[in-house]
Short mmCIF file of C-alpha atoms in Angstrom, two decimals:
data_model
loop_
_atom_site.label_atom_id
_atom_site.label_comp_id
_atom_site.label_asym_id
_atom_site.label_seq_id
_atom_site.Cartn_x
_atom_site.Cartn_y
_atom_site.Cartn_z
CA UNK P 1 118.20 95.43 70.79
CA UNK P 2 115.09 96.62 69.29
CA UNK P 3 112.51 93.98 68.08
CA UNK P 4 111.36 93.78 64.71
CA UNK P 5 107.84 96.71 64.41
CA UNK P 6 109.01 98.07 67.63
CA UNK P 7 109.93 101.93 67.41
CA UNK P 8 113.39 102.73 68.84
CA UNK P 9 111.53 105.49 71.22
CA UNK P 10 109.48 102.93 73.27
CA UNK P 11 110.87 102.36 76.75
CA UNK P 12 110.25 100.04 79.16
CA UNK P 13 110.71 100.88 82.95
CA UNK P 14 113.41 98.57 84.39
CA UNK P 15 112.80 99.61 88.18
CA UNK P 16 112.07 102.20 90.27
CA UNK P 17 115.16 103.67 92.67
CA UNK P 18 114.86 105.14 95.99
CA UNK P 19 117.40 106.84 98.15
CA UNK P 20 117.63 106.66 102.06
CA UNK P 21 119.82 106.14 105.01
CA UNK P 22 119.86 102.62 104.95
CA UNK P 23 119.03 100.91 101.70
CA UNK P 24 118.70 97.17 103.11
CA UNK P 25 116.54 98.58 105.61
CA UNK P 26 114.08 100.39 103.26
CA UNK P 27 114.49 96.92 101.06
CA UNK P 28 113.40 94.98 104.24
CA UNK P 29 110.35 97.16 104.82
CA UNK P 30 108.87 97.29 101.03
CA UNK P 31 109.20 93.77 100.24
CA UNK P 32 107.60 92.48 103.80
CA UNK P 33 105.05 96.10 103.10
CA UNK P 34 104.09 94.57 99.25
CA UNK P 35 104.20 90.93 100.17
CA UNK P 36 107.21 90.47 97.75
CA UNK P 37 109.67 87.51 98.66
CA UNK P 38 112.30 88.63 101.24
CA UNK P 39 114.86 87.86 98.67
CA UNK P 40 116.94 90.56 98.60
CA UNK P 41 120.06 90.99 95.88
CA UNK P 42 122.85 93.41 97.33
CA UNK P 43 125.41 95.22 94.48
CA UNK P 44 128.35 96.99 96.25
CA UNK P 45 129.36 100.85 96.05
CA UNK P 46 133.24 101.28 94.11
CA UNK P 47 134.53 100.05 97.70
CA UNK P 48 133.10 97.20 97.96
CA UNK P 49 130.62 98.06 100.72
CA UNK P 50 126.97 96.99 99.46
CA UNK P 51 125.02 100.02 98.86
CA UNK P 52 122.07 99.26 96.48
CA UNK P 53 119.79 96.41 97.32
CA UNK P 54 117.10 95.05 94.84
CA UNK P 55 113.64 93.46 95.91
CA UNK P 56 110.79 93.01 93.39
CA UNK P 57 107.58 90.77 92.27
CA UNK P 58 108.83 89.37 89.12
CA UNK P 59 107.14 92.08 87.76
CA UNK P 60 108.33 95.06 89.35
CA UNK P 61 111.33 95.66 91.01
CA UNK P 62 112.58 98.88 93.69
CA UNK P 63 116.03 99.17 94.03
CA UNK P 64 116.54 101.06 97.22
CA UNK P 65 120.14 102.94 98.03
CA UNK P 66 122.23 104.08 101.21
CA UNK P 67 123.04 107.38 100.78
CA UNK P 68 125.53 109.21 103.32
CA UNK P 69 123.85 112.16 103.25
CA UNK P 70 120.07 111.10 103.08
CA UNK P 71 118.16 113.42 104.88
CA UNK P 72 114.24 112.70 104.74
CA UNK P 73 112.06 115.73 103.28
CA UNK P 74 110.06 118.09 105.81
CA UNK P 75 106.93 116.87 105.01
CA UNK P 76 104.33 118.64 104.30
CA UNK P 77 106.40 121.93 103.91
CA UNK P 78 108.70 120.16 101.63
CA UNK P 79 106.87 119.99 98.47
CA UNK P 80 107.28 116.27 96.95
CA UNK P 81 108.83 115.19 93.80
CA UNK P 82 107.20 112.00 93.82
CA UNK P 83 105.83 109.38 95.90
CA UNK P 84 103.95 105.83 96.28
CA UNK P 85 100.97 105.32 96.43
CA UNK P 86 99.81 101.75 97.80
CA UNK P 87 96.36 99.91 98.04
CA UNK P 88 94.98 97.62 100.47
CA UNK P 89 91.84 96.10 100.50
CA UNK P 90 91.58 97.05 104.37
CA UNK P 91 93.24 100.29 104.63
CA UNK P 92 92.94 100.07 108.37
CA UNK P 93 94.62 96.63 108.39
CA UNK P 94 97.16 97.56 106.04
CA UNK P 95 98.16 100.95 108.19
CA UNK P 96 98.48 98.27 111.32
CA UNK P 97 100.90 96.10 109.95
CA UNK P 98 102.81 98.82 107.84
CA UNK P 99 103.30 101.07 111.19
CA UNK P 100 104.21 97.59 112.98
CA UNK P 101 106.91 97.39 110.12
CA UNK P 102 108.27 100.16 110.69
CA UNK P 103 106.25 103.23 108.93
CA UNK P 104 105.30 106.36 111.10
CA UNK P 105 102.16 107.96 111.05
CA UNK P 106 102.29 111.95 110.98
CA UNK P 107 99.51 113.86 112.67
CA UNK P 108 99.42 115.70 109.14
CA UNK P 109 96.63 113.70 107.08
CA UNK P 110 95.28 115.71 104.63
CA UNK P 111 93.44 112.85 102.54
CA UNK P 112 90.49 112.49 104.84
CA UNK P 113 88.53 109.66 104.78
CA UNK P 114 90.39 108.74 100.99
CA UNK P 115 93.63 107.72 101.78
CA UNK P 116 96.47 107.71 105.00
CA UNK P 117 99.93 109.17 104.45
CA UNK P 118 101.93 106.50 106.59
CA UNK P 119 106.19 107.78 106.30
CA UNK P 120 108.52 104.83 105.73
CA UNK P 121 111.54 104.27 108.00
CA UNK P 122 113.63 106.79 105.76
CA UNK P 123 111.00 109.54 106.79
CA UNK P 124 109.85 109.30 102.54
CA UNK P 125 105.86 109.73 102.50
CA UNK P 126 103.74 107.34 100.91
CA UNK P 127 99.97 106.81 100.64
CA UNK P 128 97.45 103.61 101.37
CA UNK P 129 94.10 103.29 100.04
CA UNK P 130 91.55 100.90 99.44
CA UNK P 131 90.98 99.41 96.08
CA UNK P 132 93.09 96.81 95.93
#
């Protein structure tokens, strides 16, 4: 329904979708990662078996999806299409507890001292830096 003065091209993001081998898992990880609420809503695949799971702020919301045939880029010779990046005010800190969670940390860190490529348990790449 568009609003009264609004123009029928603006767009608002609804979430941001994610693919991996195990979408609860990769659900479980970002919300405890972000500090979301470990709510997590589960929507089933045509048979029934739940396949997309939801976590968000309120704000923003990552719906995260088990996909049979997942298979985690070769990072860094696998160029990227995309990827998060996340700020802590401790970056240190913050790569602790996220590699406690679950995330891997490559030998391949090309930010330097500006940020740390941590992989999440899918083998996906993401960033942390301070800032926060």
């Amino acid at each position: 329904m568009i609003m009264a003065g609004e123009p029928a091209t603006t767009a608002k993001v609804a979430s941001y979708a994610f693919w991996g081998h195990d979408g609860r898992a990769l659900a479980t990880f970002y919300a405890a990662a972000l500090g979301w609420p470990d709510k997590i809503q589960e929507y089933p695949n045509e048979e029934g078996v739940p396949t997309a799971f939801l976590v968000g702020d309120g704000t923003t919301t990552f719906v995260f999806y088990t996909a049979r045939d997942y298979r985690a880029p070769n990072w860094p010779a696998d160029e990227l299409p995309f990827h998060l990046d996340l700020t802590f005010p401790d970056v240190e800190a913050a790569v602790e507890r996220l590699v406690a969670l679950g995330a891997t940390k490559p030998a391949h860190q090309p930010g330097g001292e500006y940020w740390t490529v941590l992989l999440d348990p899918s083998g996906q790449p993401f960033c942390v830096s301070g800032g926060a």
